[in-house]
Short mmCIF file of C-alpha atoms in Angstrom, two decimals:
data_model
loop_
_atom_site.label_atom_id
_atom_site.label_comp_id
_atom_site.label_asym_id
_atom_site.label_seq_id
_atom_site.Cartn_x
_atom_site.Cartn_y
_atom_site.Cartn_z
CA MET X 85 -6.70 -5.08 -6.07
CA SER X 86 -3.90 -5.32 -3.54
CA ARG X 87 -2.80 -8.84 -2.76
CA ARG X 88 -2.22 -8.78 1.00
CA CYS X 89 -4.53 -11.70 1.73
CA ARG X 90 -7.43 -13.56 0.21
CA VAL X 91 -10.81 -12.84 1.71
CA ALA X 92 -14.04 -14.10 0.20
CA ALA X 93 -17.20 -12.30 1.28
CA ALA X 94 -20.55 -13.25 -0.22
CA VAL X 95 -23.33 -10.68 0.05
CA VAL X 96 -26.64 -10.15 -1.70
CA GLY X 97 -25.90 -9.63 -5.40
CA VAL X 98 -22.18 -9.09 -4.71
CA THR X 99 -19.20 -11.40 -4.46
CA ILE X 100 -15.92 -9.99 -3.19
CA VAL X 101 -12.49 -11.57 -3.07
CA VAL X 102 -10.55 -8.82 -1.40
CA THR X 103 -6.85 -7.88 -1.46
CA GLY X 104 -5.66 -10.69 -3.51
CA ALA X 105 -8.04 -11.56 -6.22
CA VAL X 106 -11.20 -10.22 -7.76
CA VAL X 107 -14.14 -8.00 -6.90
CA ALA X 108 -17.09 -8.98 -9.07
CA LEU X 109 -20.25 -6.93 -8.79
CA LEU X 110 -23.05 -9.20 -9.98
CA GLY X 111 -26.15 -7.59 -11.37
CA ASN X 112 -24.90 -4.05 -10.73
CA ASP X 113 -25.66 -2.03 -13.84
CA ARG X 114 -25.08 1.39 -12.32
CA ALA X 115 -22.33 3.50 -13.85
CA PRO X 116 -19.26 3.76 -11.61
CA LEU X 117 -19.28 6.82 -9.41
CA PRO X 118 -16.17 9.01 -9.51
CA HIS X 119 -13.89 8.27 -6.57
CA LYS X 120 -13.16 11.32 -4.43
CA ARG X 121 -9.79 12.44 -5.82
CA THR X 122 -9.69 15.98 -4.49
CA ALA X 123 -7.02 17.06 -2.04
CA ILE X 124 -7.87 16.90 1.65
CA VAL X 125 -6.94 20.01 3.63
CA PRO X 126 -3.39 19.40 4.87
CA GLN X 127 -2.20 19.64 8.43
CA PRO X 128 0.79 21.87 9.23
CA VAL X 129 4.09 20.09 8.79
CA ASN X 130 7.72 20.94 9.41
CA PRO X 131 9.34 20.89 5.96
CA SER X 132 12.62 19.51 7.31
CA LEU X 133 11.89 16.03 8.59
CA PRO X 134 14.62 14.69 10.91
CA SER X 135 16.28 11.35 10.32
CA SER X 136 13.67 9.74 12.56
CA THR X 137 10.18 10.71 13.62
CA SER X 138 7.97 9.88 16.58
CA GLN X 139 4.84 12.00 16.08
CA VAL X 140 1.80 9.84 15.50
CA PHE X 141 -0.94 11.20 13.24
CA ALA X 142 -4.48 9.99 13.82
CA PRO X 143 -6.16 8.63 10.68
CA THR X 144 -8.70 10.82 8.94
CA THR X 145 -11.89 8.83 9.35
CA THR X 146 -15.59 9.11 8.73
CA VAL X 147 -18.69 7.26 9.90
CA PRO X 148 -20.24 5.65 6.80
CA ALA X 149 -23.99 5.76 6.35
CA ASP X 150 -25.64 2.71 7.89
CA SER X 151 -27.08 1.50 4.60
CA PRO X 152 -27.89 -2.11 3.64
CA VAL X 153 -25.03 -2.11 1.11
CA GLN X 154 -22.59 -0.80 3.72
CA GLN X 155 -23.68 -3.48 6.17
CA GLN X 156 -23.39 -6.23 3.55
CA TYR X 157 -19.87 -5.28 2.52
CA ASP X 158 -18.67 -4.68 6.08
CA GLN X 159 -20.07 -8.01 7.25
CA GLY X 160 -18.53 -9.71 4.23
CA PHE X 161 -15.11 -8.33 5.11
CA VAL X 162 -15.46 -9.37 8.74
CA GLN X 163 -16.56 -12.90 7.85
CA GLY X 164 -13.80 -13.33 5.30
CA PHE X 165 -11.09 -12.12 7.67
CA ARG X 166 -12.16 -14.77 10.20
CA SER X 167 -10.66 -17.57 8.10
CA ALA X 168 -7.87 -19.59 9.67
CA ALA X 169 -5.41 -18.49 6.98
CA ASN X 170 -6.12 -14.83 7.59
CA ARG X 171 -5.94 -15.20 11.35
CA ALA X 172 -2.49 -16.76 10.91
CA GLU X 173 -1.40 -13.83 8.73
CA PHE X 174 -2.68 -11.33 11.29
CA ALA X 175 -0.75 -13.10 14.05
CA ARG X 176 2.45 -13.09 12.00
CA VAL X 177 2.18 -9.41 11.12
CA ALA X 178 1.33 -8.47 14.71
CA SER X 179 4.39 -10.37 16.01
CA GLN X 180 6.91 -8.71 13.68
CA ARG X 181 9.91 -6.99 15.20
CA LEU X 182 10.17 -3.77 13.23
CA PRO X 183 12.48 -0.76 13.53
CA GLY X 184 11.14 2.65 14.42
CA PRO X 185 10.19 5.00 11.60
CA ALA X 186 13.33 6.54 10.13
CA ILE X 187 14.57 8.29 7.01
CA SER X 188 18.09 6.91 6.80
CA GLY X 189 20.30 4.51 4.85
CA GLY X 190 20.16 6.66 1.71
CA TRP X 191 16.35 6.66 1.50
CA PRO X 192 14.67 9.95 0.56
CA HIS X 193 12.38 12.19 2.54
CA LEU X 194 8.99 12.31 0.82
CA GLN X 195 6.83 15.40 0.83
CA PRO X 196 3.31 14.98 2.24
CA ALA X 197 0.75 14.42 -0.51
CA TYR X 198 -3.01 14.95 -0.44
CA THR X 199 -4.21 13.16 -3.56
CA PRO X 200 -3.86 9.40 -4.08
CA GLU X 201 -2.20 9.78 -7.48
CA SER X 202 0.50 12.16 -6.27
CA TRP X 203 1.36 10.05 -3.22
CA THR X 204 1.41 6.80 -5.18
CA ARG X 205 3.67 8.29 -7.83
CA GLU X 206 6.04 9.74 -5.22
CA PHE X 207 6.14 6.57 -3.13
CA VAL X 208 6.65 4.11 -6.01
CA THR X 209 9.36 6.25 -7.60
CA ALA X 210 11.26 6.48 -4.31
CA LEU X 211 10.77 2.76 -3.61
CA LEU X 212 12.19 1.57 -6.95
CA ASP X 213 14.77 4.28 -7.74
CA ILE X 214 17.58 2.38 -6.02
CA ASP X 215 21.34 2.83 -6.02
CA PHE X 216 22.17 -0.49 -4.34
CA ALA X 217 25.70 0.49 -3.36
CA HIS X 218 24.52 3.62 -1.54
CA GLN X 219 21.13 2.59 -0.16
CA SER X 220 20.69 -0.12 2.44
CA ARG X 221 18.00 -2.75 2.76
CA VAL X 222 18.17 -2.27 6.55
CA GLY X 223 17.43 1.41 6.03
CA LEU X 224 14.54 0.46 3.76
CA ALA X 225 12.79 -1.25 6.67
CA GLY X 226 12.73 1.95 8.75
CA TRP X 227 11.76 3.98 5.69
CA LEU X 228 8.79 1.71 4.98
CA VAL X 229 7.63 2.03 8.58
CA ALA X 230 7.89 5.82 8.24
CA GLU X 231 5.71 5.81 5.11
CA GLU X 232 3.09 3.28 6.21
CA ALA X 233 -0.62 3.67 6.90
CA PRO X 234 -2.83 1.42 9.02
CA ASP X 235 -5.26 -0.94 7.32
CA LEU X 236 -8.69 0.00 8.68
CA LEU X 237 -10.77 -2.43 6.64
CA PRO X 238 -13.54 -4.01 8.73
CA GLY X 239 -12.52 -7.15 10.57
CA ILE X 240 -8.78 -6.53 10.79
CA PRO X 241 -7.63 -6.78 14.43
CA THR X 242 -6.23 -3.61 15.96
CA ASP X 243 -2.84 -5.21 16.61
CA ALA X 244 -2.55 -6.22 12.94
CA GLN X 245 -3.51 -2.91 11.34
CA LEU X 246 0.13 -1.84 10.98
CA GLY X 247 3.13 -3.67 9.59
CA TRP X 248 1.76 -4.86 6.22
CA LEU X 249 4.03 -2.62 4.16
CA PRO X 250 7.37 -4.00 5.43
CA ALA X 251 5.87 -7.50 5.62
CA THR X 252 4.76 -7.57 1.99
CA LEU X 253 7.87 -5.90 0.59
CA LEU X 254 10.65 -7.33 2.73
CA ASP X 255 9.30 -10.68 3.92
CA PRO X 256 6.50 -11.74 1.57
CA GLN X 257 4.83 -15.08 2.27
CA PRO X 258 3.02 -17.29 -0.26
CA SER X 259 -0.23 -16.68 1.61
CA PHE X 260 -0.02 -12.98 0.78
CA GLY X 261 -0.77 -13.86 -2.83
CA SER X 262 1.70 -11.31 -4.19
CA ARG X 263 5.37 -10.91 -5.00
CA SER X 264 7.70 -8.18 -3.84
CA PRO X 265 9.74 -6.16 -6.34
CA ILE X 266 12.44 -5.71 -3.70
CA PRO X 267 15.46 -8.05 -4.01
CA SER X 268 16.39 -10.44 -1.21
CA ASP X 269 19.27 -9.66 1.16
CA ALA X 270 21.69 -11.78 -0.88
CA GLN X 271 20.61 -10.30 -4.20
CA TRP X 272 20.80 -6.78 -2.77
CA ASP X 273 24.40 -7.38 -1.67
CA ALA X 274 25.28 -8.76 -5.10
CA TYR X 275 23.74 -5.73 -6.81
CA ALA X 276 25.61 -3.38 -4.46
CA HIS X 277 28.92 -5.09 -5.19
CA ALA X 278 28.27 -4.86 -8.94
CA GLY X 279 27.17 -1.22 -8.78
CA VAL X 280 23.67 -1.92 -10.12
CA ARG X 281 21.18 0.94 -10.20
CA TRP X 282 17.44 0.98 -10.81
CA SER X 283 15.39 3.92 -12.05
CA VAL X 284 11.68 4.31 -12.72
CA GLY X 285 10.19 5.85 -15.82
CA ASP X 286 6.93 6.12 -17.81
CA LEU X 287 4.88 5.78 -14.62
CA HIS X 288 1.10 5.49 -14.95
CA VAL X 289 -1.20 5.58 -11.91
CA GLN X 290 -4.94 4.99 -11.95
CA LEU X 291 -7.65 4.08 -9.48
CA ASP X 292 -8.17 0.33 -9.31
CA PRO X 293 -11.44 -0.37 -11.16
CA GLN X 294 -12.47 -3.05 -8.66
CA TRP X 295 -12.07 -0.60 -5.79
CA GLN X 296 -14.06 1.95 -7.75
CA ALA X 297 -16.79 -0.62 -8.33
CA MET X 298 -17.08 -1.24 -4.58
CA VAL X 299 -17.50 2.49 -3.99
CA ALA X 300 -19.97 2.70 -6.87
CA ALA X 301 -22.04 -0.04 -5.23
CA GLY X 302 -22.51 2.23 -2.23
CA TRP X 303 -19.79 1.02 0.15
CA GLN X 304 -17.61 3.59 1.91
CA PRO X 305 -14.31 2.93 3.74
CA VAL X 306 -13.88 4.32 7.25
CA ASP X 307 -10.51 5.84 6.33
CA GLU X 308 -11.15 8.84 4.07
CA TYR X 309 -7.70 8.33 2.53
CA ALA X 310 -8.34 4.67 1.71
CA SER X 311 -7.78 3.79 -1.93
CA VAL X 312 -6.22 1.15 -4.16
CA GLU X 313 -4.11 2.39 -7.06
CA ASP X 314 -2.93 0.38 -10.07
CA VAL X 315 0.59 1.33 -11.13
CA ALA X 316 2.44 0.49 -14.34
CA GLY X 317 5.88 1.67 -15.36
CA VAL X 318 9.26 0.86 -16.85
CA LEU X 319 12.23 -0.08 -14.69
CA THR X 320 15.65 0.74 -16.16
CA ILE X 321 18.43 -1.46 -14.80
CA THR X 322 21.98 -0.18 -15.17
CA ASP X 323 24.81 -2.64 -14.56
CA GLY X 324 28.14 -1.09 -15.47
CA SER X 325 27.97 -0.24 -19.17
CA THR X 326 24.89 -2.42 -19.71
CA THR X 327 21.37 -1.05 -19.55
CA ALA X 328 18.16 -3.08 -19.72
CA THR X 329 14.51 -2.24 -19.22
CA ARG X 330 11.50 -4.22 -18.07
CA ASN X 331 7.88 -3.37 -17.48
CA PHE X 332 6.45 -3.66 -13.99
CA GLY X 333 3.06 -3.43 -12.31
CA LEU X 334 2.14 -2.82 -8.70
CA ASP X 335 -1.05 -2.72 -6.67
CA VAL X 336 -0.70 -0.06 -3.98
CA GLN X 337 -3.20 0.23 -1.14
CA LEU X 338 -3.33 3.65 0.54
CA GLY X 339 -4.60 5.10 3.79
CA SER X 340 -3.98 7.86 6.31
CA ALA X 341 -0.25 8.03 7.02
CA ARG X 342 0.84 7.04 10.52
CA TRP X 343 3.96 9.19 10.90
CA HIS X 344 3.27 12.22 8.71
CA PRO X 345 0.22 14.10 7.42
CA GLY X 346 -1.53 13.15 4.21
CA TYR X 347 -1.45 9.82 2.43
CA GLY X 348 0.58 6.78 3.45
CA THR X 349 0.93 3.26 2.07
CA VAL X 350 -0.80 0.24 3.61
CA LEU X 351 0.89 -2.31 1.36
CA ALA X 352 2.26 -2.85 -2.11
CA GLY X 353 2.47 -5.98 -4.24
CA GLN X 354 3.84 -6.79 -7.66
CA VAL X 355 1.44 -7.92 -10.35
CA GLY X 356 1.94 -9.47 -13.74
#
């Protein structure tokens, strides 16, 4: 599951270490329920997005059934997020100085998507298909803000629900428990000078089994677009006449997009 922070929540028959480690369902012998993967009815959208956007879209939410399992998981999240380490992370994310949402600096306009697989595939491809000489890291910051979604997990303060995507990709901290696939400022400049290009291929996207297990146990997220997707692919690196490939893996947490209809990205972290 996504590695934004480490939260341990102990509930009856269930132990969760959320967004950074493991979700172990103890004593749960029920078959996993299929995660809702159908498209949600889209909202109207102007097909030509300007270089910046200022329209805020409210998240698509639901009121989960007030079941014992729902209460146990929700309380577990809340208790885990109260740790000193997590409070420090929330404060840091809330205090970030971020640009406004913008599609600029060579970064592409993404079409709204209404299934988690299609959005994850589109987002990851755009994130890692990089021509370093013609795309800017500064522009990436505004692009990430434009593609983000708030994190509506129980216990996350309102002022820290946004900002995880640029924080985890552009300024990752050891406490996040994940690594960013995005090069540092200095490495980006070196790649640009050398004419390095990245391209993504053989992309595989599937629902994170630990997230599916939580849903199978009877827990429901407030955000109807909430999901965690496991991504694997091959990154081709072209440096002049030299080409190399390497495998990569990402955990991508999704939610209701803030600045456009459909899915957006809460955070992304490199695995493996």
